[in-house]
Short mmCIF file of C-alpha atoms in Angstrom, two decimals:
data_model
loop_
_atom_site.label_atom_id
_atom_site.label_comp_id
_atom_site.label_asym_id
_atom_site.label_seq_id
_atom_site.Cartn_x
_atom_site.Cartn_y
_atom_site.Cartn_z
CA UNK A 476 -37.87 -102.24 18.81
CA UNK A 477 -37.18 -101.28 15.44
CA UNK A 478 -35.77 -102.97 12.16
CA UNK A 479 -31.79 -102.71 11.59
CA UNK A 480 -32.28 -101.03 8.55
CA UNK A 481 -34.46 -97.99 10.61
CA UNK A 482 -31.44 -97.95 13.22
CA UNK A 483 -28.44 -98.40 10.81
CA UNK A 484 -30.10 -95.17 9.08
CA UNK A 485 -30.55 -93.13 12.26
CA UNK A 486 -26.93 -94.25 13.56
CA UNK A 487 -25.77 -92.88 9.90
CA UNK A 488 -27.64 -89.73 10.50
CA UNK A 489 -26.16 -89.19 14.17
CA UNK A 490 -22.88 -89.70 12.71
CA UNK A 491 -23.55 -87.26 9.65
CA UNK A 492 -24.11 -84.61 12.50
CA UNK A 493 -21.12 -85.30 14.24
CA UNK A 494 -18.88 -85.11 10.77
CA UNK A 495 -20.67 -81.73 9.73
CA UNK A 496 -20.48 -80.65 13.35
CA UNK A 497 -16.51 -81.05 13.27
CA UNK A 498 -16.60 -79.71 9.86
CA UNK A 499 -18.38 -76.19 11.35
CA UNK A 500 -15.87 -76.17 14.11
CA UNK A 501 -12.36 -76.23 11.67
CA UNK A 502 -13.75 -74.17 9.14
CA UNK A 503 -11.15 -71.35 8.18
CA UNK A 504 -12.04 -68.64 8.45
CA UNK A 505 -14.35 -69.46 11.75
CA UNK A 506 -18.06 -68.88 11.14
CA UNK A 507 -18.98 -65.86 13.57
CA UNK A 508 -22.78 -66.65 14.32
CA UNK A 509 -23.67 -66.76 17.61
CA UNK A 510 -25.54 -70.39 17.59
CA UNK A 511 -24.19 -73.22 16.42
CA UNK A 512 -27.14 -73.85 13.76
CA UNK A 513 -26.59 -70.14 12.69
CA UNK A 514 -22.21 -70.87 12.33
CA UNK A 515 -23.51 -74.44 10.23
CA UNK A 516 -25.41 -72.12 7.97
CA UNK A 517 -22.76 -69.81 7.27
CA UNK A 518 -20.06 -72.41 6.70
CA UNK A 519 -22.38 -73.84 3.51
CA UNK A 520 -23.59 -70.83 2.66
CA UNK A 521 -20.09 -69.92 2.04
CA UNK A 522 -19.30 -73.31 0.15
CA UNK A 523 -22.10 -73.19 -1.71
CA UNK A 524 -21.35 -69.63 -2.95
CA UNK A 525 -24.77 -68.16 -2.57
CA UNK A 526 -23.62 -65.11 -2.19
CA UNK A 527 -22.25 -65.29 -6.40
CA UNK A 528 -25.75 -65.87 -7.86
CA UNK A 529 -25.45 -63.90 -10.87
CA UNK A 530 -28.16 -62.82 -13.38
CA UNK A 531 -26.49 -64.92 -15.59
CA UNK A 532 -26.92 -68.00 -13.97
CA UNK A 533 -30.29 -67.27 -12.68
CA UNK A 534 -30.99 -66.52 -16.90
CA UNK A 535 -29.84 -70.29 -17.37
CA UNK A 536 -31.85 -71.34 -14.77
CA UNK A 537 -35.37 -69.92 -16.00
CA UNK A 538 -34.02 -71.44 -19.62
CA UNK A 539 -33.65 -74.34 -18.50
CA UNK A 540 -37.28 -75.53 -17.68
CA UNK A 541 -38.66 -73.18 -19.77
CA UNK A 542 -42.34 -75.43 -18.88
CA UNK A 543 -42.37 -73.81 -15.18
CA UNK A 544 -42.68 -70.74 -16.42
CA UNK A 545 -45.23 -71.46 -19.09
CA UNK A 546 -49.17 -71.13 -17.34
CA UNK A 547 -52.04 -72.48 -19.13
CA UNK A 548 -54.55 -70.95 -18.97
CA UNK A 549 -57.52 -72.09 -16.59
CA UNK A 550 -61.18 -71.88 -15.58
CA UNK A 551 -62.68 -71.84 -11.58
CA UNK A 552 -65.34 -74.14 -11.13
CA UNK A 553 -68.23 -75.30 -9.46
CA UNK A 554 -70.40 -78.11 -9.45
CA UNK A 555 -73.39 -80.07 -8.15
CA UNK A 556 -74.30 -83.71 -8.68
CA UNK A 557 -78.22 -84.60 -9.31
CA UNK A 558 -79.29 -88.39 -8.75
CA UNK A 559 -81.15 -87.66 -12.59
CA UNK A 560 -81.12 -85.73 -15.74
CA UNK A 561 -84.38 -84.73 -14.71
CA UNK A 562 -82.92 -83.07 -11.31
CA UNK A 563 -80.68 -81.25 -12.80
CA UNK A 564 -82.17 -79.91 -15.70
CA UNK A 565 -84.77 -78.32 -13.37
CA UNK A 566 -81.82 -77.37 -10.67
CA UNK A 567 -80.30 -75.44 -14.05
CA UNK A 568 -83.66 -73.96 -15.06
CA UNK A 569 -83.60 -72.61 -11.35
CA UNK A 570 -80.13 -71.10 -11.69
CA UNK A 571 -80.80 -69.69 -14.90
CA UNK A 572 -84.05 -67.50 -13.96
CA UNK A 573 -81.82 -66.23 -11.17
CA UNK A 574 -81.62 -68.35 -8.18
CA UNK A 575 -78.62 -68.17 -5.88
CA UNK A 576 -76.09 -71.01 -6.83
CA UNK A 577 -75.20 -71.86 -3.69
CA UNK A 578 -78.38 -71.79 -2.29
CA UNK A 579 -79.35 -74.35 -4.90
CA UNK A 580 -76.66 -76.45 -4.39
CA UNK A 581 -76.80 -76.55 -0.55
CA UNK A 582 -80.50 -77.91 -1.72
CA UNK A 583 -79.97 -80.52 -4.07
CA UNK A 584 -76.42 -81.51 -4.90
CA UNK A 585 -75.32 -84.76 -4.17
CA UNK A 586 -71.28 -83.08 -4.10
CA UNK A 587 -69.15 -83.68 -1.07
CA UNK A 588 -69.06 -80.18 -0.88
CA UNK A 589 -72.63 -79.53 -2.06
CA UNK A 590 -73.02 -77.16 1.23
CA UNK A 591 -70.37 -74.50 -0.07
CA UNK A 592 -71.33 -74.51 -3.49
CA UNK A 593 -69.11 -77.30 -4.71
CA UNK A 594 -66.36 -75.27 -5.87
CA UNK A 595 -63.56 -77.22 -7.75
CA UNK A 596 -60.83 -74.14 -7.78
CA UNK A 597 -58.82 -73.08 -10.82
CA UNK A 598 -58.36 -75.94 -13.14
CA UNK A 599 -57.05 -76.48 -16.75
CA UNK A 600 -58.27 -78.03 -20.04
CA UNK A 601 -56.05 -81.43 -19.25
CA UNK A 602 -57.50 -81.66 -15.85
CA UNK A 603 -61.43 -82.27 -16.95
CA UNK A 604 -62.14 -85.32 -18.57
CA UNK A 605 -62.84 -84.69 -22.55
CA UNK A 606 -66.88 -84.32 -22.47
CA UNK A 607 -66.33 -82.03 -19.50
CA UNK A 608 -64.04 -79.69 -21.12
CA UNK A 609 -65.81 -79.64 -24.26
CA UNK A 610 -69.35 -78.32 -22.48
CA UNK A 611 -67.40 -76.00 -20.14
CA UNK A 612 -64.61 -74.44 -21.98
CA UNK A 613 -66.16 -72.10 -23.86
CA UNK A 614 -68.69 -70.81 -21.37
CA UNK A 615 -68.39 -67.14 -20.08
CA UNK A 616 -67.78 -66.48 -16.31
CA UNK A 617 -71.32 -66.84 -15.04
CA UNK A 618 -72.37 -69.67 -17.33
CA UNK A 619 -74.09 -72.77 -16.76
CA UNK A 620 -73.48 -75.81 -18.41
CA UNK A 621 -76.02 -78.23 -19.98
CA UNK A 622 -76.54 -81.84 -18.03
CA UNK A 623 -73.92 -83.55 -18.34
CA UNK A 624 -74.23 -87.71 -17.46
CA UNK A 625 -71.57 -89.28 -15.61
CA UNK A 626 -70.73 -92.89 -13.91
CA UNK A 627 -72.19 -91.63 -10.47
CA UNK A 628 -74.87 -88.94 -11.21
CA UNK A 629 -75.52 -85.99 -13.64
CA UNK A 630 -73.17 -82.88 -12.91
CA UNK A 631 -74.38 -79.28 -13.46
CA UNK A 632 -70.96 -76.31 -13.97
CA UNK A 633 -70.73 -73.20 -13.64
CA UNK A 634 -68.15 -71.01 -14.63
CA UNK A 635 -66.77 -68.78 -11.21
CA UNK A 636 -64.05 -67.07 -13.30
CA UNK A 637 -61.14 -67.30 -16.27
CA UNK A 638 -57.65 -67.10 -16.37
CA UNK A 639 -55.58 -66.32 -19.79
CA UNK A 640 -52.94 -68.71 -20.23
CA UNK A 641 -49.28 -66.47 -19.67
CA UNK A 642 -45.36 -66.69 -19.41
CA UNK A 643 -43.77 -65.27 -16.20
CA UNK A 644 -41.07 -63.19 -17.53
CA UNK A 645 -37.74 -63.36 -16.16
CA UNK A 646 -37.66 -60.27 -13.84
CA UNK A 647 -40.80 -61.60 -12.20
CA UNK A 648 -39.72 -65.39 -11.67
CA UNK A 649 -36.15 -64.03 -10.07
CA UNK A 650 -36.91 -64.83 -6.28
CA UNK A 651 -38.37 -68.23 -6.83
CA UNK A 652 -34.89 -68.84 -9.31
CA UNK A 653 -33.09 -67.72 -6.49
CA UNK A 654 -34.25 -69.81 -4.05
CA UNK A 655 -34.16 -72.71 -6.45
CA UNK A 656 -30.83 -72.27 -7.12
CA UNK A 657 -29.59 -71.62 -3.84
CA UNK A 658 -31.41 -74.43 -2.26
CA UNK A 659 -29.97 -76.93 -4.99
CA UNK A 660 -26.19 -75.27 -4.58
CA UNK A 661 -27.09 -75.44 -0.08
CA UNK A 662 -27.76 -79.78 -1.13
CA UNK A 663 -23.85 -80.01 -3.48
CA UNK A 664 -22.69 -78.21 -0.76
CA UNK A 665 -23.53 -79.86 2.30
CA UNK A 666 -22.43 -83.54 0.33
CA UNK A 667 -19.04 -81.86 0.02
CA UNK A 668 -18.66 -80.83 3.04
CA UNK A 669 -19.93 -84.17 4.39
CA UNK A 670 -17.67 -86.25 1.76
CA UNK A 671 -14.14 -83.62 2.91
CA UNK A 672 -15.17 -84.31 6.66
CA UNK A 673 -15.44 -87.70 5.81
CA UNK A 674 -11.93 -87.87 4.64
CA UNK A 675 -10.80 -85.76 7.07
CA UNK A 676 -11.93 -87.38 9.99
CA UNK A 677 -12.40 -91.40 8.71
CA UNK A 678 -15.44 -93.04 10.78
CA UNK A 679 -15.85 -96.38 10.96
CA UNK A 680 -18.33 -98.81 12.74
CA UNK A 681 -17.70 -101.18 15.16
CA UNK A 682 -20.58 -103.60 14.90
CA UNK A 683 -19.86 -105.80 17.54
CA UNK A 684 -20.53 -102.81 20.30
CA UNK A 685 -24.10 -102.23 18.25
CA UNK A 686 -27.11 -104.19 19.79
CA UNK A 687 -28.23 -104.29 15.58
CA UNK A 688 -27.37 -105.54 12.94
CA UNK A 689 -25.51 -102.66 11.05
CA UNK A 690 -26.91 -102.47 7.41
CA UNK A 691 -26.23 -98.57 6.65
CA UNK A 692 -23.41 -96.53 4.61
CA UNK A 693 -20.52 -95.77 7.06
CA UNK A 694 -17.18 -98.41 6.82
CA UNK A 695 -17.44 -101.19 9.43
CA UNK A 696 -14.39 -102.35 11.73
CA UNK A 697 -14.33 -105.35 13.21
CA UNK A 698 -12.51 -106.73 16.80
CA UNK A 699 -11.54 -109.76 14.58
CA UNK A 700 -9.62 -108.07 11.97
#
């Protein structure tokens, strides 16, 4: 009951298995883990050489998206939503003399999340619209924001806390380069082991004995030929 293109792919991934399965089982030297998922992991660990990272290449690594690294610096949030600029001019007036935020909010906003003080998290300059930013930027942790008129009410923020913009340095972005790089050698490794198996071991398909059309990646033999 399901399209040839959905069973060609899950007959390609069965066969996959099989190939890396073979692959596991004439590696030299054998793999010496006790399950078979723990001997498949050491036979691409060891092709993908994860156990060479250098410093070097995890240096190239960090230089090479130099933008991951690179955190701008943000501002936590939260809002509330008034039907008028009336609403929440007085709902600010409120805050400002000292009433509880989220007491406020639970009271009056119109925010999905109105009842928990319609937080909005850590967020950065590029993710407010322009006349957003502009009023809330600048504000001090603590600070209100004037009215502000939108499409689908008049929103109210308040500044919950400020983050300076930073650069992870190197020593501190090492684990997360690690597993980066060892995750991206773990994917070139497992296609060559899958391409050597394949050469190794030829498959093919014999799509008359299929009860699908056969529409996937593996060479087809036919009872004809």
């Amino acid at each position: 009951q399901v399209s040839p293109q959905v069973a060609s792919s899950l007959l390609d991934q069965y066969l996959e298995e099989r190939l890396l399965q073979k692959a596991v089982d004439g590696a030299d030297p054998k793999p010496e883990g006790e399950t078979a998922a723990e001997r498949r992991r050491e036979v691409l660990a060891r092709a993908a050489r994860l156990d060479a990272i250098s410093d070097a290449e995890l240096q190239a690594e960090y230089d090479r998206q130099p933008e991951r690294w690179r955190h701008p610096p943000l501002v936590k949030l939260a809002q509330m939503i008034l039907p008028t600029p009336e609403a929440a001019e007085a709902a600010r007036r409120r805050v400002l003399a000292g009433a509880d935020w989220d007491a406020v909010s639970k009271e009056v906003s119109r925010a999905p999340n109105a009842a928990n003080g319609g937080g909005l998290g850590w967020l950065s300059r590029t993710d407010l619209p322009r006349e957003f930013e502009k009023a809330v930027w600048g504000l001090p942790p603590g600070g209100v924001s004037v009215a502000l008129q939108a499409g689908h009410g008049v929103h109210l923020f308040r500044v919950e806390g400020r983050a300076d913009g930073r650069v992870v340095p190197f020593d501190e972005a090492r684990p997360a380069l690690h597993l980066a790089l060892a995750e991206r050698r773990s994917s070139e490794a497992l296609a060559t082991v899958l391409a050597e198996a394949r050469r190794r071991w030829p498959v093919s398909v014999i799509e008359e004995h299929l009860p699908f059309a056969y529409v996937g990646g593996a060479a087809r033999f036919s009872l004809d030929s």
